[in-house]
């Protein structure tokens, strides 16, 4: 900071000379601003009390004159020698004692700045007649002291910098700079600006480590920062600050107290887990080592216990809420495969023939043009409560519950398609449909819960702890708003998975970098490339892009107006927002603005479709026209959005663009699980920011364009279609039995959506995930985060501070 001030001084000095002539007539001694604007001067006080303002003297400062010698010389030179003062051929004593150069050295030439009328402005004064000289530099330094007392630190610094610009080695200037640094830094911390205050005090520490009171002031400030970091759980940051404190005050009381606070908290965490179960003790050791990595003897115990139950901790921005045998949100889709097996792992021939292991189906036989299916289930898949193995009864109940409007598993399209389902024995299931399906496989990809469990997947009992009944590779053991945990029986590979909800995407990324978690479910788009180059971290890619859009609820009369929907679309600068605030780099083939609801490059992406235009003026005109259609009343809408990195970076700017077009927007942040679950259930809304991964355009078209497409009938979600034309095409797509016709309808929906705008397309983004290299098994490209989780392995690891690991 001081260096920047010094650089500023050069520019300041250039301006002073130009302003000197204009300010010379003012009294330059009045106030710091006048001093800084005035031409340099000195103030000379003579022995008779006369004060003169003169041009700067030279040399500066004048050599010191001994008054006693000056008086003696004056007496000695005052008389004529007895032998006379003129002797031929000899130098007189007067000439010897008072050579010309001494005569000149004893005098000072002065040029007064403001001579009175008729007064002389240039004259000489004997050094012995000068009582005191107040140099311009000293006047500035004195003024800086006054400004420090007035807390005008900027002007005080400027005064010192002006002195340094004239003479960097002027006596006292460095002391005054130190004084200002200390005063301003101390004041900043009193006012709560700890960061600025400590920066100033650290500058002073580098300049003068032994400045009185500096170590004490810095120690108190560092202690405050460390305490705040500990209270917030930012232990690595707190330790980093503690190491800085120890670098200049290793034996201070503050250093010892803060070290003890870390150690005490870590030991208290361990003490609280004594006598508890092994997972609880492992979590306590993990937390204790995050607090203080060098805690005596704990690391060895942690590594030993970790090897008995390898634990994967994943950072996410959203957890399933509630957790059960249904998939209503991206968090559900990420986790349900861990605890529930689907009928089919994938919609492919290998799965239908039973060649895939992570599924219940052994074989599927179809007849009657696909309206009749005979399914044989794999035997020996036990439920976690030990009651029995998964059977046809479980699959039958799951498929039947999907037709019950009161069930959380309800799917409107399936309810219309299914005629009946019957379990012919424990391993066989017969399904009859009302019409031949276009593709039956997608209906069997969801989780299947136990028939003897409740609708929420938990044990059907009066026990307050009702455990989940699962048949997947893991068992759900805990579900909180900020944490879900899954476990499986000891064996090779992972035993525990803990998903930890982070306050923000940036917090999740920081946790991965610190080593607090081993897996990050989703990397912020602008950080993926940088993360690839960081040591100890690997980055993977999801094999399908995520489509970002704004869903519209046509039950709001204003949004049924195509004019208003077009205005909203024209108001958004998709490319600008994506490049400047989301990617923070130019767009590419994978990350690009959308011109329709389906991902670019998919078979449903209409060819030669132009990009959606950004035209703020046209948006404003269309909004005015829409207001006339609804009677002239103002248009006020609510935009709900999840706490994702893309949404947080753009919704405020999108709202401003809508406002500029004439539409008032209220922003509401809501967790993604809650938002998607409520939209799926048919809740009314105005606008909703959604991020959807489209696996199969034909199957996903309805829920993509109408979030409540599969909601119960009483929700009246068909009325939420903002475009009747697009709803007509969706219903036609549902009843198409010919795959070629279905693909053609999907392309037609994509093309007409550009004009009808049932949703406002924004952009598509290729998502990434990342993991620490202590985790072995994640693929570089995957469809699901936990794909082939049974093969993953993880090693124990403790994050060491660089200061202690050297």
Tab-separated table of C-alpha atoms in Angstrom, residues 148-358:
chain	number	residue	atom	x	y	z
A	148	UNK	CA	-3.247	12.165	12.342
A	149	UNK	CA	-4.937	13.557	15.438
A	150	UNK	CA	-7.839	14.665	13.207
A	151	UNK	CA	-7.932	11.113	11.653
A	152	UNK	CA	-7.368	12.517	8.181
A	153	UNK	CA	-4.845	9.817	7.354
A	154	UNK	CA	-4.953	10.268	3.583
A	155	UNK	CA	-3.852	13.928	3.826
A	156	UNK	CA	-1.261	13.008	6.436
A	157	UNK	CA	0.249	10.403	4.110
A	158	UNK	CA	0.180	12.871	1.256
A	159	UNK	CA	2.154	15.371	3.325
A	160	UNK	CA	4.839	12.772	4.053
A	161	UNK	CA	4.960	11.640	0.464
A	162	UNK	CA	5.485	15.224	-0.671
A	163	UNK	CA	8.458	15.444	1.680
A	164	UNK	CA	9.868	12.181	0.310
A	165	UNK	CA	9.428	13.438	-3.236
A	166	UNK	CA	11.673	16.422	-2.388
A	167	UNK	CA	14.221	14.563	-0.284
A	168	UNK	CA	13.753	10.837	0.455
A	169	UNK	CA	16.279	11.064	3.294
A	170	UNK	CA	14.822	14.108	5.052
A	171	UNK	CA	15.287	13.726	8.817
A	172	UNK	CA	12.147	12.392	10.534
A	173	UNK	CA	10.090	11.528	7.457
A	174	UNK	CA	10.309	7.763	7.978
A	175	UNK	CA	9.300	8.136	11.625
A	176	UNK	CA	6.240	10.126	10.608
A	177	UNK	CA	5.251	7.514	8.013
A	178	UNK	CA	5.527	4.829	10.676
A	179	UNK	CA	3.403	6.900	13.018
A	180	UNK	CA	0.684	7.277	10.388
A	181	UNK	CA	0.713	3.555	9.555
A	182	UNK	CA	0.296	2.674	13.202
A	183	UNK	CA	-2.412	5.250	13.846
A	184	UNK	CA	-4.432	4.434	10.741
A	185	UNK	CA	-4.080	0.675	11.178
A	186	UNK	CA	-5.138	0.839	14.812
A	187	UNK	CA	-8.100	3.050	13.963
A	188	UNK	CA	-9.251	0.764	11.155
A	189	UNK	CA	-9.395	-2.202	13.511
A	190	UNK	CA	-11.313	-0.202	16.122
A	191	UNK	CA	-13.859	0.602	13.405
A	192	UNK	CA	-14.135	-3.072	12.406
A	193	UNK	CA	-12.121	-2.969	9.187
A	194	UNK	CA	-9.734	-5.677	10.336
A	195	UNK	CA	-8.408	-6.553	6.905
A	196	UNK	CA	-7.253	-3.009	6.102
A	197	UNK	CA	-5.996	-2.414	9.623
A	198	UNK	CA	-3.845	-5.512	9.666
A	199	UNK	CA	-2.516	-4.801	6.200
A	200	UNK	CA	-1.289	-1.387	7.377
A	201	UNK	CA	0.199	-2.781	10.552
A	202	UNK	CA	1.964	-5.529	8.609
A	203	UNK	CA	3.504	-2.826	6.405
A	204	UNK	CA	4.752	-1.162	9.553
A	205	UNK	CA	6.036	-4.508	10.824
A	206	UNK	CA	8.112	-4.914	7.668
A	207	UNK	CA	9.464	-1.360	8.045
A	208	UNK	CA	10.106	-1.257	11.788
A	209	UNK	CA	9.478	-4.493	13.713
A	210	UNK	CA	10.307	-2.886	17.064
A	211	UNK	CA	7.814	-0.027	16.767
A	212	UNK	CA	6.357	0.565	20.264
A	213	UNK	CA	3.046	-1.254	20.792
A	214	UNK	CA	2.995	-2.772	17.313
A	215	UNK	CA	3.387	-6.439	18.313
A	216	UNK	CA	0.702	-6.105	20.973
A	217	UNK	CA	-1.714	-4.458	18.543
A	218	UNK	CA	-1.130	-7.033	15.831
A	219	UNK	CA	-1.393	-9.927	18.275
A	220	UNK	CA	-4.771	-8.712	19.493
A	221	UNK	CA	-6.013	-8.313	15.911
A	222	UNK	CA	-4.768	-11.731	14.828
A	223	UNK	CA	-6.325	-13.333	17.902
A	224	UNK	CA	-9.676	-11.834	16.959
A	225	UNK	CA	-9.453	-13.186	13.409
A	226	UNK	CA	-8.364	-16.617	14.583
A	227	UNK	CA	-11.194	-16.796	17.104
A	228	UNK	CA	-13.743	-15.853	14.460
A	229	UNK	CA	-12.389	-18.534	12.084
A	230	UNK	CA	-12.624	-21.171	14.805
A	231	UNK	CA	-16.193	-20.189	15.652
A	232	UNK	CA	-17.208	-20.457	11.985
A	233	UNK	CA	-15.450	-23.792	11.513
A	234	UNK	CA	-12.826	-22.408	9.104
A	235	UNK	CA	-10.032	-24.271	10.824
A	236	UNK	CA	-7.456	-24.298	8.034
A	237	UNK	CA	-7.867	-20.557	7.582
A	238	UNK	CA	-7.558	-20.029	11.330
A	239	UNK	CA	-4.369	-22.084	11.454
A	240	UNK	CA	-2.917	-20.122	8.561
A	241	UNK	CA	-3.528	-16.901	10.469
A	242	UNK	CA	-2.028	-18.481	13.579
A	243	UNK	CA	1.140	-19.369	11.652
A	244	UNK	CA	1.389	-15.738	10.514
A	245	UNK	CA	1.050	-14.619	14.126
A	246	UNK	CA	3.729	-17.054	15.236
A	247	UNK	CA	6.093	-15.789	12.529
A	248	UNK	CA	6.506	-12.415	14.289
A	249	UNK	CA	5.390	-13.221	17.840
A	250	UNK	CA	6.245	-16.889	18.433
A	251	UNK	CA	6.313	-16.661	22.214
A	252	UNK	CA	3.550	-14.155	22.763
A	253	UNK	CA	0.599	-14.842	25.030
A	254	UNK	CA	-1.783	-14.526	22.083
A	255	UNK	CA	0.058	-17.245	20.143
A	256	UNK	CA	-0.052	-19.621	23.099
A	257	UNK	CA	-3.724	-18.912	23.816
A	258	UNK	CA	-4.858	-19.439	20.224
A	259	UNK	CA	-2.840	-22.644	19.904
A	260	UNK	CA	-4.438	-23.924	23.092
A	261	UNK	CA	-7.882	-23.032	21.762
A	262	UNK	CA	-7.355	-25.184	18.668
A	263	UNK	CA	-6.011	-28.089	20.681
A	264	UNK	CA	-8.759	-27.877	23.286
A	265	UNK	CA	-11.499	-27.875	20.677
A	266	UNK	CA	-9.984	-30.883	18.895
A	267	UNK	CA	-9.623	-32.788	22.155
A	268	UNK	CA	-13.189	-31.916	23.169
A	269	UNK	CA	-14.432	-33.349	19.878
A	270	UNK	CA	-12.600	-36.582	20.589
A	271	UNK	CA	-13.833	-36.744	24.180
A	272	UNK	CA	-17.448	-36.375	23.078
A	273	UNK	CA	-17.140	-39.508	20.915
A	274	UNK	CA	-15.513	-41.767	23.516
A	275	UNK	CA	-17.468	-44.968	23.993
A	276	UNK	CA	-19.574	-44.347	20.875
A	277	UNK	CA	-19.823	-46.496	17.738
A	278	UNK	CA	-16.918	-46.820	15.339
A	279	UNK	CA	-18.438	-44.493	12.684
A	280	UNK	CA	-19.019	-41.801	15.319
A	281	UNK	CA	-15.458	-42.136	16.590
A	282	UNK	CA	-14.077	-42.014	13.048
A	283	UNK	CA	-16.008	-38.831	12.308
A	284	UNK	CA	-14.738	-37.344	15.575
A	285	UNK	CA	-11.124	-38.166	14.683
A	286	UNK	CA	-11.592	-36.745	11.199
A	287	UNK	CA	-13.009	-33.532	12.638
A	288	UNK	CA	-10.304	-33.321	15.315
A	289	UNK	CA	-7.549	-33.640	12.704
A	290	UNK	CA	-9.196	-30.963	10.588
A	291	UNK	CA	-9.110	-28.714	13.625
A	292	UNK	CA	-5.516	-29.512	14.596
A	293	UNK	CA	-3.693	-31.942	12.253
A	294	UNK	CA	-0.733	-32.491	14.572
A	295	UNK	CA	-2.770	-33.635	17.580
A	296	UNK	CA	-0.610	-36.137	19.468
A	297	UNK	CA	-1.297	-39.794	18.583
A	298	UNK	CA	-4.591	-39.151	16.790
A	299	UNK	CA	-3.443	-39.555	13.200
A	300	UNK	CA	-2.263	-43.133	13.737
A	301	UNK	CA	-5.544	-44.088	15.429
A	302	UNK	CA	-7.496	-42.392	12.646
A	303	UNK	CA	-5.689	-44.275	9.890
A	304	UNK	CA	-6.185	-47.590	11.646
A	305	UNK	CA	-9.917	-47.024	12.117
A	306	UNK	CA	-10.388	-45.581	8.628
A	307	UNK	CA	-9.037	-48.749	7.025
A	308	UNK	CA	-11.820	-50.741	8.716
A	309	UNK	CA	-14.520	-48.482	7.237
A	310	UNK	CA	-13.298	-46.454	4.252
A	311	UNK	CA	-15.445	-43.318	4.080
A	312	UNK	CA	-16.162	-41.112	1.091
A	313	UNK	CA	-17.279	-37.564	1.809
A	314	UNK	CA	-18.947	-35.752	-1.091
A	315	UNK	CA	-19.589	-32.020	-1.301
A	316	UNK	CA	-22.989	-31.148	-2.787
A	317	UNK	CA	-25.161	-28.034	-2.897
A	318	UNK	CA	-28.359	-30.020	-2.340
A	319	UNK	CA	-29.341	-33.270	-0.637
A	320	UNK	CA	-32.474	-35.376	-1.219
A	321	UNK	CA	-35.449	-34.017	0.705
A	322	UNK	CA	-37.108	-36.297	1.506
A	323	UNK	CA	-35.030	-39.402	0.824
A	324	UNK	CA	-37.122	-42.277	-0.495
A	325	UNK	CA	-37.853	-44.653	-3.396
A	326	UNK	CA	-38.683	-41.927	-5.913
A	327	UNK	CA	-36.763	-39.524	-8.124
A	328	UNK	CA	-38.163	-35.994	-8.037
A	329	UNK	CA	-34.962	-33.951	-8.216
A	330	UNK	CA	-31.339	-34.164	-9.404
A	331	UNK	CA	-30.310	-35.039	-5.824
A	332	UNK	CA	-32.747	-37.976	-5.877
A	333	UNK	CA	-31.404	-39.166	-9.217
A	334	UNK	CA	-27.865	-38.982	-7.832
A	335	UNK	CA	-28.500	-41.040	-4.688
A	336	UNK	CA	-31.426	-43.447	-5.158
A	337	UNK	CA	-29.309	-45.950	-7.095
A	338	UNK	CA	-27.113	-46.291	-4.004
A	339	UNK	CA	-29.944	-47.663	-1.862
A	340	UNK	CA	-32.566	-49.021	-4.292
A	341	UNK	CA	-32.112	-51.274	-7.305
A	342	UNK	CA	-34.197	-50.384	-10.369
A	343	UNK	CA	-35.890	-52.940	-12.552
A	344	UNK	CA	-33.475	-51.974	-15.362
A	345	UNK	CA	-30.077	-50.354	-14.888
A	346	UNK	CA	-30.107	-48.964	-18.430
A	347	UNK	CA	-32.604	-48.981	-21.273
A	348	UNK	CA	-30.648	-51.317	-23.533
A	349	UNK	CA	-30.617	-54.910	-24.708
A	350	UNK	CA	-28.038	-56.003	-22.126
A	351	UNK	CA	-30.294	-54.848	-19.324
A	352	UNK	CA	-33.402	-56.507	-20.819
A	353	UNK	CA	-31.469	-59.782	-21.112
A	354	UNK	CA	-30.266	-59.567	-17.503
A	355	UNK	CA	-26.620	-59.040	-18.343
A	356	UNK	CA	-26.340	-56.018	-16.055
A	357	UNK	CA	-25.933	-56.671	-12.357
A	358	UNK	CA	-27.227	-53.489	-10.689
